[in-house]
XYZ file of C-alpha atoms in Angstrom:
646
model
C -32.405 -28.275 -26.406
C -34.396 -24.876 -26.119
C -31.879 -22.603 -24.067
C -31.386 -18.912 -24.021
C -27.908 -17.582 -23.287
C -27.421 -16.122 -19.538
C -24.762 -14.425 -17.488
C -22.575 -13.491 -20.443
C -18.951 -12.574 -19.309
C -16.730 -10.281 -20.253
C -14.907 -11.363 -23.186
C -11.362 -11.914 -21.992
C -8.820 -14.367 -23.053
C -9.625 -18.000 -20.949
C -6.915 -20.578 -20.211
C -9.344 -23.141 -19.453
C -13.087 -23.740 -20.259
C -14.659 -27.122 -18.827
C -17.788 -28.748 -19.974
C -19.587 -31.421 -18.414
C -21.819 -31.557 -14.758
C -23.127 -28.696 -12.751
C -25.219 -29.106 -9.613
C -26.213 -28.005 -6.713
C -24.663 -30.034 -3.991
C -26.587 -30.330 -0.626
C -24.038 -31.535 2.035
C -25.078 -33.176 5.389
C -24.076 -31.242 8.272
C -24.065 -34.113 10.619
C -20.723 -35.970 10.234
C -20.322 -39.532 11.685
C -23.993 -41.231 10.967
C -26.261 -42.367 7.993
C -27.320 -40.247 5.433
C -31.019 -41.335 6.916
C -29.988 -39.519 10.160
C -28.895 -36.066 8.985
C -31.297 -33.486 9.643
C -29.837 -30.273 7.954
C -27.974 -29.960 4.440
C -25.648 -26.878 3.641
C -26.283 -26.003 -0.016
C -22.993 -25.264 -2.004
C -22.160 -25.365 -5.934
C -21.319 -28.813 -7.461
C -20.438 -30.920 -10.219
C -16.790 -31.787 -10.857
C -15.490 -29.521 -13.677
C -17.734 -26.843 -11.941
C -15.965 -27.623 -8.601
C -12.727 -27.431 -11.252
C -13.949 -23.948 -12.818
C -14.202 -22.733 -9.511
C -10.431 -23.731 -8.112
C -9.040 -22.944 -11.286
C -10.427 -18.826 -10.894
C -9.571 -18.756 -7.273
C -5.890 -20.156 -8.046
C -5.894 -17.158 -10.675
C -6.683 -18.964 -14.093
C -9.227 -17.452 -16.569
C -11.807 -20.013 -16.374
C -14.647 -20.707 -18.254
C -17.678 -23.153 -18.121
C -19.983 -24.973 -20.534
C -22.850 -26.639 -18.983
C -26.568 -26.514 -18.206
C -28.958 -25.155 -15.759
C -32.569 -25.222 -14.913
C -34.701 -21.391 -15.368
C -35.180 -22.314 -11.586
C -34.040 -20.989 -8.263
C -30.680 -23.687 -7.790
C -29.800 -22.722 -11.702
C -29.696 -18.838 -10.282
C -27.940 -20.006 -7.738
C -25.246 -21.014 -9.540
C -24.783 -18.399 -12.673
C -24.715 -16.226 -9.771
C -22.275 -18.069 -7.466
C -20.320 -18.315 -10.086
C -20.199 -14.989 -11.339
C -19.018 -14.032 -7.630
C -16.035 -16.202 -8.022
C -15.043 -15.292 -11.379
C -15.860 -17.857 -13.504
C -17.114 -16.710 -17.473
C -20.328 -18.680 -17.674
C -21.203 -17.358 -21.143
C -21.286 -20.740 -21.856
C -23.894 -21.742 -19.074
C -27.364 -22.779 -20.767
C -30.392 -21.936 -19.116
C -33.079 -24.470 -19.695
C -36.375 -23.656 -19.419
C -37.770 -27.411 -19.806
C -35.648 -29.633 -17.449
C -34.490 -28.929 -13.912
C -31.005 -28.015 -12.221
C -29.350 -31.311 -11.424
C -28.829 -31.848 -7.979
C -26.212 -34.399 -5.530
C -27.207 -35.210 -1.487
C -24.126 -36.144 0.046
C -22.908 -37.010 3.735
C -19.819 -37.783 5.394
C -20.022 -40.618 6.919
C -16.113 -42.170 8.053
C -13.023 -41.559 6.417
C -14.232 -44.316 3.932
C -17.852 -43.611 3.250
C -19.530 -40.833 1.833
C -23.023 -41.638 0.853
C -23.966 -39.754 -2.551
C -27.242 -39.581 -4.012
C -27.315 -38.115 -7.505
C -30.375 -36.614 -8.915
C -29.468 -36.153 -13.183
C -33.005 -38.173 -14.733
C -33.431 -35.222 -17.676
C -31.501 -32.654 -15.876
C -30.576 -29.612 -17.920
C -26.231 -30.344 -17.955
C -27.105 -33.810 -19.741
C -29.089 -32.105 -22.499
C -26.278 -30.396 -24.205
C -25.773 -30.700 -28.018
C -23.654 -29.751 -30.278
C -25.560 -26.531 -30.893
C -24.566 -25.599 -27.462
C -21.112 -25.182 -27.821
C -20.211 -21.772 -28.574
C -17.426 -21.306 -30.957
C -16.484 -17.993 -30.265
C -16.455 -19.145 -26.484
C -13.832 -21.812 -27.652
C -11.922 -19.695 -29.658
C -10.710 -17.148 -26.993
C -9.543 -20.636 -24.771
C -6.846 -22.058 -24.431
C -7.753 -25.258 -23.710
C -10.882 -27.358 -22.610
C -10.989 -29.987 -20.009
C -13.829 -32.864 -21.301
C -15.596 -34.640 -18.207
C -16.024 -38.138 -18.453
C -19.472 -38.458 -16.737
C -20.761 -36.681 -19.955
C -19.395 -39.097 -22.064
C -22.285 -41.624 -20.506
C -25.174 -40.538 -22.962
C -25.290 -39.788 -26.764
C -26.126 -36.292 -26.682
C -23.220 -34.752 -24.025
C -20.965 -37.076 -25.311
C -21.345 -35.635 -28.335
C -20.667 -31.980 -27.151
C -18.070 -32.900 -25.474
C -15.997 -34.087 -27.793
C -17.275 -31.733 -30.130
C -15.484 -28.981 -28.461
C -12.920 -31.015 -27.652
C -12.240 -31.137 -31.474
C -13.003 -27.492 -32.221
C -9.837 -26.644 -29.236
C -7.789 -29.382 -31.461
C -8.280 -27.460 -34.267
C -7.379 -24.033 -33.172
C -4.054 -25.470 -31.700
C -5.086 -25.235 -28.283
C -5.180 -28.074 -25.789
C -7.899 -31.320 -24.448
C -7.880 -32.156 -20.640
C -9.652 -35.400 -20.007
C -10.711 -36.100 -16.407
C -12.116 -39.714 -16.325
C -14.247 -38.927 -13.396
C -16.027 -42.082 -13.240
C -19.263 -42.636 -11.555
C -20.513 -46.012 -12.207
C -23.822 -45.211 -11.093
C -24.058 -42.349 -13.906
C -23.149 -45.300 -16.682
C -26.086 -47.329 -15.539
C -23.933 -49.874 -13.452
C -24.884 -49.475 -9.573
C -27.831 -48.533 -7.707
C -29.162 -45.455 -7.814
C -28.530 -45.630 -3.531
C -24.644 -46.229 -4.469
C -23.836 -43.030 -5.830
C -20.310 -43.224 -3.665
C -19.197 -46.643 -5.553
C -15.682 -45.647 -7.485
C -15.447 -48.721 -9.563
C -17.728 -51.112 -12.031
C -15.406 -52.689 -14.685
C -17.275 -52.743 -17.724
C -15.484 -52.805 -21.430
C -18.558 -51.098 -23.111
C -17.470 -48.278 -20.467
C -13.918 -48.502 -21.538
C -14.682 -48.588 -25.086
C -16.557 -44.960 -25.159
C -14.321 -43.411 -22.763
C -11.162 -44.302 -25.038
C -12.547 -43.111 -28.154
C -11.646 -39.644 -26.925
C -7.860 -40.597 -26.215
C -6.187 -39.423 -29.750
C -7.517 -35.414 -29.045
C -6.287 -35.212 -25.231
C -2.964 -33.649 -24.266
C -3.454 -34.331 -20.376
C -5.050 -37.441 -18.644
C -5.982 -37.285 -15.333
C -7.432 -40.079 -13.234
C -7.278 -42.095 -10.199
C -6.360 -45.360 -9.740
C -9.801 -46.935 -10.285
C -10.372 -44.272 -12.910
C -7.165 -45.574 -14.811
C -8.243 -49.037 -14.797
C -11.575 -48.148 -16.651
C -9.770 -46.224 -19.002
C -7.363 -48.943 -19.629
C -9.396 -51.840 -19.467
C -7.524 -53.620 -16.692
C -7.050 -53.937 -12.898
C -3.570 -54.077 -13.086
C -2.273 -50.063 -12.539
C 0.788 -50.212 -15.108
C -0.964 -52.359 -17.758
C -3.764 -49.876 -17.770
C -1.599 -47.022 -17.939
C 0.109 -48.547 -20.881
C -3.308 -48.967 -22.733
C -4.077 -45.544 -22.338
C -0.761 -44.729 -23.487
C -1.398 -46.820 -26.730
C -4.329 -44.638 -27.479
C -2.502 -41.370 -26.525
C 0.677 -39.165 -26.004
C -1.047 -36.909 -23.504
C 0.756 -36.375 -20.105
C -0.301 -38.942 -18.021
C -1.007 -38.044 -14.417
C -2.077 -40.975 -11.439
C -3.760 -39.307 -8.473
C -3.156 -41.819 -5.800
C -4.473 -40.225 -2.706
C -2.440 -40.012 0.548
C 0.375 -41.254 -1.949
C -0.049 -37.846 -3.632
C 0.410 -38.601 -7.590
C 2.691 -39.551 -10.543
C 2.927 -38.387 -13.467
C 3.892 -40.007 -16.802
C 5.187 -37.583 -19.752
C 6.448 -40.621 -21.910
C 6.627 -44.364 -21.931
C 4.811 -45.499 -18.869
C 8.120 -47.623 -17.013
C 7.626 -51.261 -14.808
C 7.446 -48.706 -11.729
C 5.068 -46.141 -10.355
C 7.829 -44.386 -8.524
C 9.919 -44.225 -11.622
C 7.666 -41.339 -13.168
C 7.421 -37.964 -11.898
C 6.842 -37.299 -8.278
C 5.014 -34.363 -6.490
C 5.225 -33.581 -2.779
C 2.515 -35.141 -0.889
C 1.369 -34.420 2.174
C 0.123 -36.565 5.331
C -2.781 -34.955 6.576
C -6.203 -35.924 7.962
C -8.727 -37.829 5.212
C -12.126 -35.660 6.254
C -13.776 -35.484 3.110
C -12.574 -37.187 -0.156
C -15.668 -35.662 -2.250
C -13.888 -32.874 -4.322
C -10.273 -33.482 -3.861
C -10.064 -34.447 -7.238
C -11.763 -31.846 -8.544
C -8.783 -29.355 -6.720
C -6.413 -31.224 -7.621
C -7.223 -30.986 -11.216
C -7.425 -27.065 -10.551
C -3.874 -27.179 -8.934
C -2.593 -29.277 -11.429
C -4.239 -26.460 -14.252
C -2.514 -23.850 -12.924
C 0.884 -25.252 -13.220
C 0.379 -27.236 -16.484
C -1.162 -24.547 -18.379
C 1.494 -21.686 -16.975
C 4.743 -23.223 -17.585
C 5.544 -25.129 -14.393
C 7.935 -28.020 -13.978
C 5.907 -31.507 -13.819
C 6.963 -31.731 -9.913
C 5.654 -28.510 -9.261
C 2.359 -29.065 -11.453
C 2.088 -32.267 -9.173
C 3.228 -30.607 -6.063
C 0.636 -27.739 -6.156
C -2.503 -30.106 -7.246
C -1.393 -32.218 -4.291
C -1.593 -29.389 -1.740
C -4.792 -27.950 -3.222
C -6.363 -31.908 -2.691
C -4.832 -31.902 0.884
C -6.681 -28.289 1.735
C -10.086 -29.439 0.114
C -9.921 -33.041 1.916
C -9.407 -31.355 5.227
C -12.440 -29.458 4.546
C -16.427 -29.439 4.433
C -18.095 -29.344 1.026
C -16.425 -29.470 -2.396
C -16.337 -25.679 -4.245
C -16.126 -23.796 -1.697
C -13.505 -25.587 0.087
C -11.013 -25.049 -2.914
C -7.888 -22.494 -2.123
C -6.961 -19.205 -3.163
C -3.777 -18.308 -4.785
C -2.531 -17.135 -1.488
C -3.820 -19.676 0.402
C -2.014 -22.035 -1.252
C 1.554 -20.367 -1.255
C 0.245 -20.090 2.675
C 0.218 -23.573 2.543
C 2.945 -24.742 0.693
C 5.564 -22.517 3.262
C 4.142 -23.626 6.472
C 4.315 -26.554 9.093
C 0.254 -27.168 9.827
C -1.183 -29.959 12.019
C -2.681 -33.269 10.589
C -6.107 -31.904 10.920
C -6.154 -28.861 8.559
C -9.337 -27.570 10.066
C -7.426 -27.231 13.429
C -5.498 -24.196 11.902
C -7.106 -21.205 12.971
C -4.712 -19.359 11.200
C -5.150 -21.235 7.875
C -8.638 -20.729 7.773
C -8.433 -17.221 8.393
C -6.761 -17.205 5.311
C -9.036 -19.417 3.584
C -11.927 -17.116 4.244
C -10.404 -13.931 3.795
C -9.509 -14.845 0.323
C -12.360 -16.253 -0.826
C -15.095 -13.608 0.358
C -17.001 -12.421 -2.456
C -18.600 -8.825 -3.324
C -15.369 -7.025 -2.442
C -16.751 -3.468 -1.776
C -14.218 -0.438 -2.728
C -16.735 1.956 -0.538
C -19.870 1.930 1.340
C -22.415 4.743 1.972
C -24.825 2.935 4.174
C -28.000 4.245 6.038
C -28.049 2.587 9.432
C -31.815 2.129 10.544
C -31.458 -0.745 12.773
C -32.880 1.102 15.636
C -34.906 -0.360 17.851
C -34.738 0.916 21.523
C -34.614 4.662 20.159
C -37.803 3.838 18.201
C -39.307 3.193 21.186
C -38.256 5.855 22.967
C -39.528 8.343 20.098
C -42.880 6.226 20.205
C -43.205 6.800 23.885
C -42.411 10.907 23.855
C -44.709 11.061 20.857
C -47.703 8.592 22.717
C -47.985 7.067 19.780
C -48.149 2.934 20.008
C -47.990 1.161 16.625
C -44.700 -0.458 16.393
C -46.149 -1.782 12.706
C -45.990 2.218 11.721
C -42.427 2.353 12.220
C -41.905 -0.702 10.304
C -43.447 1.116 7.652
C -41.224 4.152 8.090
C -37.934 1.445 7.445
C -38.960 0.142 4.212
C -39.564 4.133 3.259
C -35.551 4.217 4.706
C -34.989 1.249 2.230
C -36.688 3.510 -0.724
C -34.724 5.976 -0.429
C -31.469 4.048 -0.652
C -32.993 2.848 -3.746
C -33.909 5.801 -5.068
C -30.816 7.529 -4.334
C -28.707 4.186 -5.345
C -30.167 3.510 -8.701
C -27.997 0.060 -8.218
C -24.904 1.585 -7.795
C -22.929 -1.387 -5.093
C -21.511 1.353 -2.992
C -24.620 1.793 -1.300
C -26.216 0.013 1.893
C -28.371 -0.800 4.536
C -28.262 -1.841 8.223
C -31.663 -3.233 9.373
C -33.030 -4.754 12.224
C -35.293 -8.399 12.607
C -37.940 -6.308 14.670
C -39.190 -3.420 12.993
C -36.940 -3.797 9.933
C -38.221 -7.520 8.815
C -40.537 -6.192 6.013
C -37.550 -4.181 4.935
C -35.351 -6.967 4.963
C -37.309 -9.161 2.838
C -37.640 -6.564 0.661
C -34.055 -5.968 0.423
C -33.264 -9.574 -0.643
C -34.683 -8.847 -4.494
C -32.015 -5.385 -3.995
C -28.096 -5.312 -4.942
C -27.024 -3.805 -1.980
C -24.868 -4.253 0.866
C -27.110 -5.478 3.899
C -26.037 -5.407 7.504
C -28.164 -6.732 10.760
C -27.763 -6.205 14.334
C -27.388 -9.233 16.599
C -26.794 -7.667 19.878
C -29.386 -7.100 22.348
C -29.919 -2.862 22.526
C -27.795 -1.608 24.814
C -26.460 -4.562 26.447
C -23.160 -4.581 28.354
C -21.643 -7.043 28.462
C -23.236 -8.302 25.658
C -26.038 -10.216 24.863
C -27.736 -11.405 22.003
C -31.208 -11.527 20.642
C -32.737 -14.265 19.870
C -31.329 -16.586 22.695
C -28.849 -18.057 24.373
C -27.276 -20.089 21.448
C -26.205 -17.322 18.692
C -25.377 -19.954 16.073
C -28.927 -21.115 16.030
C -29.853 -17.647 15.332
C -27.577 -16.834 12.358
C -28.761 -19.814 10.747
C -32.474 -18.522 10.076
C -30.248 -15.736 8.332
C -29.760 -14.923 4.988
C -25.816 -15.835 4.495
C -25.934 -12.147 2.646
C -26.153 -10.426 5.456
C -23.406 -8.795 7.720
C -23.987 -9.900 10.851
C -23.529 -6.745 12.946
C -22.506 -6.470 16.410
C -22.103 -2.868 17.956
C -19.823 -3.678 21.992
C -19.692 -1.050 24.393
C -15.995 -1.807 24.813
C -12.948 0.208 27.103
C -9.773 -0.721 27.635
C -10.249 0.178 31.504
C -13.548 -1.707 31.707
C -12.835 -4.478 34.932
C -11.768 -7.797 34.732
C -14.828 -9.517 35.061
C -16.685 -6.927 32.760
C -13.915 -7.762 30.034
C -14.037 -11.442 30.455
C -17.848 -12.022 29.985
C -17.557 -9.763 26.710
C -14.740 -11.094 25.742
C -16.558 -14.782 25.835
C -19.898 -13.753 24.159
C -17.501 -12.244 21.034
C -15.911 -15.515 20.601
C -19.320 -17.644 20.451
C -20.422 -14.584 18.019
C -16.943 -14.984 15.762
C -17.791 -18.892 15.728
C -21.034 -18.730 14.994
C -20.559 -16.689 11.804
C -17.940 -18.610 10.579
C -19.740 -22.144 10.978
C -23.261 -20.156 9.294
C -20.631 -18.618 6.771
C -21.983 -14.972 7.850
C -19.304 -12.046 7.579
C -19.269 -9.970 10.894
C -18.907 -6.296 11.569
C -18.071 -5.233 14.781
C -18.950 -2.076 16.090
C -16.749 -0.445 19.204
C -17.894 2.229 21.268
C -15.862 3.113 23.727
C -16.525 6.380 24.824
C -19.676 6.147 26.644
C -17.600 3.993 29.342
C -14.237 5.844 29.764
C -11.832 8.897 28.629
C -10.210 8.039 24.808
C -7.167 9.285 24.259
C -5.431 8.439 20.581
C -4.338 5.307 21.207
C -7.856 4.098 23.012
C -9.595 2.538 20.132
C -6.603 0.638 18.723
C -5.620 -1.073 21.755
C -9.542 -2.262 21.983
C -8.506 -4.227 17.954
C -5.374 -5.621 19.085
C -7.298 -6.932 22.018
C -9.939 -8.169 19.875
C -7.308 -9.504 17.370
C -5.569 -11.660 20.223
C -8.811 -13.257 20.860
C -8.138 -14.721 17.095
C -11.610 -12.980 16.411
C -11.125 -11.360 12.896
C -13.768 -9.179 12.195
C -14.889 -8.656 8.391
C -15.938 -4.854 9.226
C -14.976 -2.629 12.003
C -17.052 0.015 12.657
C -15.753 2.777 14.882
C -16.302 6.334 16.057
C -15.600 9.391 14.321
C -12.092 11.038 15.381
C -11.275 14.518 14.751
C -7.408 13.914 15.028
C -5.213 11.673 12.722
C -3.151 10.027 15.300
C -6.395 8.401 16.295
C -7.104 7.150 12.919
C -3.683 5.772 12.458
C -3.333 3.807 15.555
C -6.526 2.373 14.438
C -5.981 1.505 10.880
C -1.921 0.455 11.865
C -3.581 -2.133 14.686
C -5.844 -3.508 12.203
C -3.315 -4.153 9.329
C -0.803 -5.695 11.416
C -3.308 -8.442 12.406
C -5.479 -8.803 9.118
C -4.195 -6.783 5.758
C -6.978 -8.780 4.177
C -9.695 -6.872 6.551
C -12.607 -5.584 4.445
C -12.374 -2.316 6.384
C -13.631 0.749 8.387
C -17.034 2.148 8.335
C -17.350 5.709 10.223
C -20.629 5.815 12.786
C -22.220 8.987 13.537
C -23.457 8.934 17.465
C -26.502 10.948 16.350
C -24.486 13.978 15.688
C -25.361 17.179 13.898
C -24.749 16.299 9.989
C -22.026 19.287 9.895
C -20.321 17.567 12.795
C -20.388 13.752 10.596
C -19.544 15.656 7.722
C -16.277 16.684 9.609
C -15.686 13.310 10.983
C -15.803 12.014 7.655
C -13.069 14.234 5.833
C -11.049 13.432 8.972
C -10.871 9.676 8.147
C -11.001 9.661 4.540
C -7.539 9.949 4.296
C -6.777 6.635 5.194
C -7.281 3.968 2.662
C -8.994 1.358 4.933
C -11.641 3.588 5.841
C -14.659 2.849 2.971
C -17.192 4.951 4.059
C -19.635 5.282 6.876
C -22.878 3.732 8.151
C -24.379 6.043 9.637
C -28.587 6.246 11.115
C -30.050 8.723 13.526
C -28.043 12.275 11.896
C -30.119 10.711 8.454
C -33.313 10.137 9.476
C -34.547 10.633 13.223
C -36.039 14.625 12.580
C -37.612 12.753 9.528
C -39.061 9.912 11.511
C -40.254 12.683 13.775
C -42.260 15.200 11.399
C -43.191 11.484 9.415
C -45.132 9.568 13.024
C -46.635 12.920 13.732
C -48.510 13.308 10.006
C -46.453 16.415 9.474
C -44.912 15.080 5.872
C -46.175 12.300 4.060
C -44.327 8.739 2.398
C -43.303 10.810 -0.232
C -41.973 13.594 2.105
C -40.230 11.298 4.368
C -38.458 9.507 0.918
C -37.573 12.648 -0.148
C -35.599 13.527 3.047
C -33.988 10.483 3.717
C -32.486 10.431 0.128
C -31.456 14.098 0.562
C -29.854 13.576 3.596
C -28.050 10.134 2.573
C -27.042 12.044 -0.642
C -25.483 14.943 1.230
C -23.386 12.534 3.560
C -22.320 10.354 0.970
C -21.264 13.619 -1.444
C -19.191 14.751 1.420
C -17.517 11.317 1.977
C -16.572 10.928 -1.835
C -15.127 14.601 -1.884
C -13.317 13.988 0.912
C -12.031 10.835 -0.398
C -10.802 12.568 -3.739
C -9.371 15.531 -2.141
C -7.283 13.224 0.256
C -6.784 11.063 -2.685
C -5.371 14.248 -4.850
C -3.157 15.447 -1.732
């Protein structure tokens, strides 16, 4: 196999590397019909010990993965996906012959999920030998072996390779089954969902592997291939002839058992995890978190019931759930879980999935220094005092503004943009091939209440949006505004807040509230808690600069009693003079949710000026623009270490 090495990590110790399939899974959106009849597909990572990589980091495991991926765009995809959640992929192939295997899956009942794979000379089934890095497996503590990629010569091969190499070094061999009896060459290609083909070639390979594992894990159709027989207890006593591994029996709604020793006449006589009733929505991946839950137990010390308990709840959450890998829980979601009293339907839990998302956002940003050029109806204004009309000269002027974050940036994350669909689109497209932080306004300029461009139905919108950018919404929002008034924002925030959760956008909201009414200290925060009791929970807040502190701490105090997990506060700058934002900003910098400030018209509007008019040039305008971003965002990180220092 001709690879090059990608993505390298960092070198730390791993509890658990997996090996076997890694995909890109594209997942119907339409629930309830034929796989014919879906229209749209969300695209998420895949492959079960990729899906079990994945759970494993997010429950707080070291996890590392061994697999393949096409030099293509899906193979980016998911080096970088999983870079984002934490997962080493030093061991991650790139291929530059075959392509990035691929799964189309649907939800069709509680009982059908139509599956088609696509793995014909896909780069995860052309590992060798060769691929397995020893140093990778000797800073692991133990390997989980797939048994999908026991199905042809070459991954087999690798696979139990390493699994031999972690035997070696004392550490320890995790054996999912995982059967697929379409990926042995035993149902049609149309029948990727079918569990179970009995087949005692099948059950010959698979058990060959049984002397090096120290955990088992399988369902109950999965058990009877490995054991060579239908009946549950006679299989698990097969397996147990070939193995002293910990025996563990996923059995669904039943939750699981697990078998340390002899294998007795009765499932409930082994070791028995909490289960828990909830609704069956999607089965595809439940495994997969289980496994992870189960990991992170078994390989930290846990009693067997709690090692059962906690891969049961982590199968619950991902069952409840859309998609596979990203549906598997955080640490804290499930100790969330585990403590409360949630309905049958998961997804019903507003306050669940709060949690869910806020603990598995990616790109955590410690401070932001962002130039805000997603002007549009002051760009119009400054073309109609300057009688100039050529809107496609201002969109020039933003991808200058984009330059000069770049130039002033030189890749460095705490840096940003805000940019609009309208004048900023060449800008944003652009910005896609650029590290940084993007933000984009949604609202209609200087709407109130608010509206939103691109029609009626904001969801529709969002989804011709890159999910990397922050969907930004700036409300003209007081506390005194009238009923009415309230109500009719209040309702388009909600369909906003929806909408970015079901196009998996983060949202920044942006309050002004004192073109519409006095503000007094306590103004602003009462506007959050309002917004909080809507169960809208912003990603970003974005509010005006306040020359006092009490203002600041209502505001930060509001926010944290609602959502600790908030990303946090950006400062605006209301077009004021830049010794007037530079004030603003040491005022807020003492409080630690504040992360910087995203500020436009103080940056570049005299620049815009002198650049429509021909009085500077592209280099000119570049040059002041990064000046002026570098003298805001110097004052914002002094301010931040003197308050820091005090």
């Amino acid at each position: 196999m001709q690879t090059h090495r990608r993505a390298a990590g960092d070198g730390r110790r791993l509890d658990i590397v997996t090996i076997g399939r890694s995909s890109v899974d594209l997942y119907g959106e339409q629930v309830g019909g034929r796989l014919e009849d879906m229209a749209s597909f969300a695209k998420y990572v895949g492959g079960s010990p990729t899906n079990t990589a994945v759970g494993a980091a997010r429950l707080g495991l070291n996890a590392g993965l061994i697999t393949g991926v096409g030099s293509d765009h899906f193979g980016r995809f998911l080096i970088e996906e999983l870079g984002r959640e934490g997962v080493d992929t030093t061991g991650v192939r790139v291929d530059p012959e075959r392509l990035t295997a691929l799964a189309i899956l649907g939800i069709r009942d509680p009982d059908t999920f139509p599956l088609i794979f696509y793995r014909e000379n896909c780069a995860d089934m052309a590992l060798t030998p060769d691929d397995i890095d020893p140093a990778l497996i000797a800073r692991a503590d133990a390997v989980l072996v797939n048994g999908t990629h026991l199905s042809q010569p070459g991954v087999r091969a690798a696979s139990i390779h390493a699994a031999q190499a972690m035997k070696a070094q004392g550490g320890r061999v995790v054996f999912d089954i995982d059967y697929r009896p379409v990926l042995w060459g035993l149902a049609a290609r149309d029948n990727g969902e079918d569990r179970f083909v009995a087949d005692p070639q099948v059950t010959e390979q698979l058990q060959a592997i049984l002397p090096l594992c120290d955990l088992i894990v399988g369902t109950e159709e999965e058990v009877h291939i490995l054991g060579g027989t239908t009946d549950t207890v006679a299989a698990l006593r097969a397996i147990r002839a070939g193995s002293d591994a910990l025996l563990v029996l996923k059995r669904g709604g039943l939750g699981c058992v697990a078998f340390p020793g002899a294998v007795p006449d009765e499932l409930a006589a082994g070791v028995v995890g909490r289960g828990f009733a909830i609704e069956v929505f999607n089965v595809l991946g439940a495994g997969d978190a289980f496994m992870a839950g189960f990991l992170r137990g078994w390989l930290r010390g846990e009693p067997l019931a709690t090692c059962c308990e906690w891969a049961n709840a982590c199968g619950a959450l991902v069952v409840s759930r859309h998609g596979c890998a990203p549906a598997m829980a955080s640490w804290d979601e499930l100790q969330t879980f585990l403590a409360g009293h949630w309905p049958h339907r998961l997804r019903d839990s507003a306050a669940l999935e709060q949690v869910h998302w806020s603990t598995n956002r990616h790109d955590d940003r410690a401070e932001l220094a962002v130039l805000a050029i997603d002007h549009r109806s002051q760009f119009d204004e400054l073309l109609a005092e300057l009688d100039i009309d050529d809107e496609p000269r201002v969109a020039r002027f933003k991808g200058l503004a984009l330059a000069a974050v770049d130039r002033l940036a030189q890749g460095d994350l705490r840096y940003g943009v805000l940019l609009d669909g309208r004048f900023g689109a060449r800008a944003l497209e652009a910005a896609a091939d650029l590290p940084y932080w993007i933000g984009r306004p949604i609202e209609v300029p200087g709407s109130r209440p608010i509206a939103f461009e691109g029609g009626a139905d904001v969801a529709a919108t969002l989804r011709t949006w890159p999910t990397n950018h922050v969907v930004k919404c700036l409300v003209f929002y007081h506390p005194d505004d009238d009923a009415e008034l309230r109500a009719r924002q209040d309702r388009q925030l909600l369909r906003l807040f929806d909408a970015c959760r079901a196009t998996r956008h983060e949202l920044l909201l942006e309050i002004i509230a004192s073109k519409h009414g006095t503000v007094t200290a306590d103004t602003v925060a009462s506007v959050i808690d309002h917004v909080y009791g809507l169960g809208i929970y912003p990603d970003w807040w974005k509010l005006e600069p306040a020359g006092d502190t009490a203002s600041w701490a209502a505001s930060e105090a509001a926010i944290l009693r609602h959502d600790p997990l908030c990303r946090g506060i950006v400062l605006l700058g209301l077009s004021a003079p830049q010794d007037e934002v530079l004030a603003g900003i040491a005022a807020a910098a003492p409080f630690g949710l504040v992360k910087g400030f995203a500020v436009g018209r103080t940056i570049f509007h005299d620049t815009a000026r002198r650049w429509l008019t021909g009085a500077i040039d592209d280099e000119g305008a570049v040059s002041e623009l990064t000046d002026n971003l570098r003298t805001l965002s110097d004052g914002w990180r002094a301010a931040r270490d003197a308050a820091v220092a005090a």
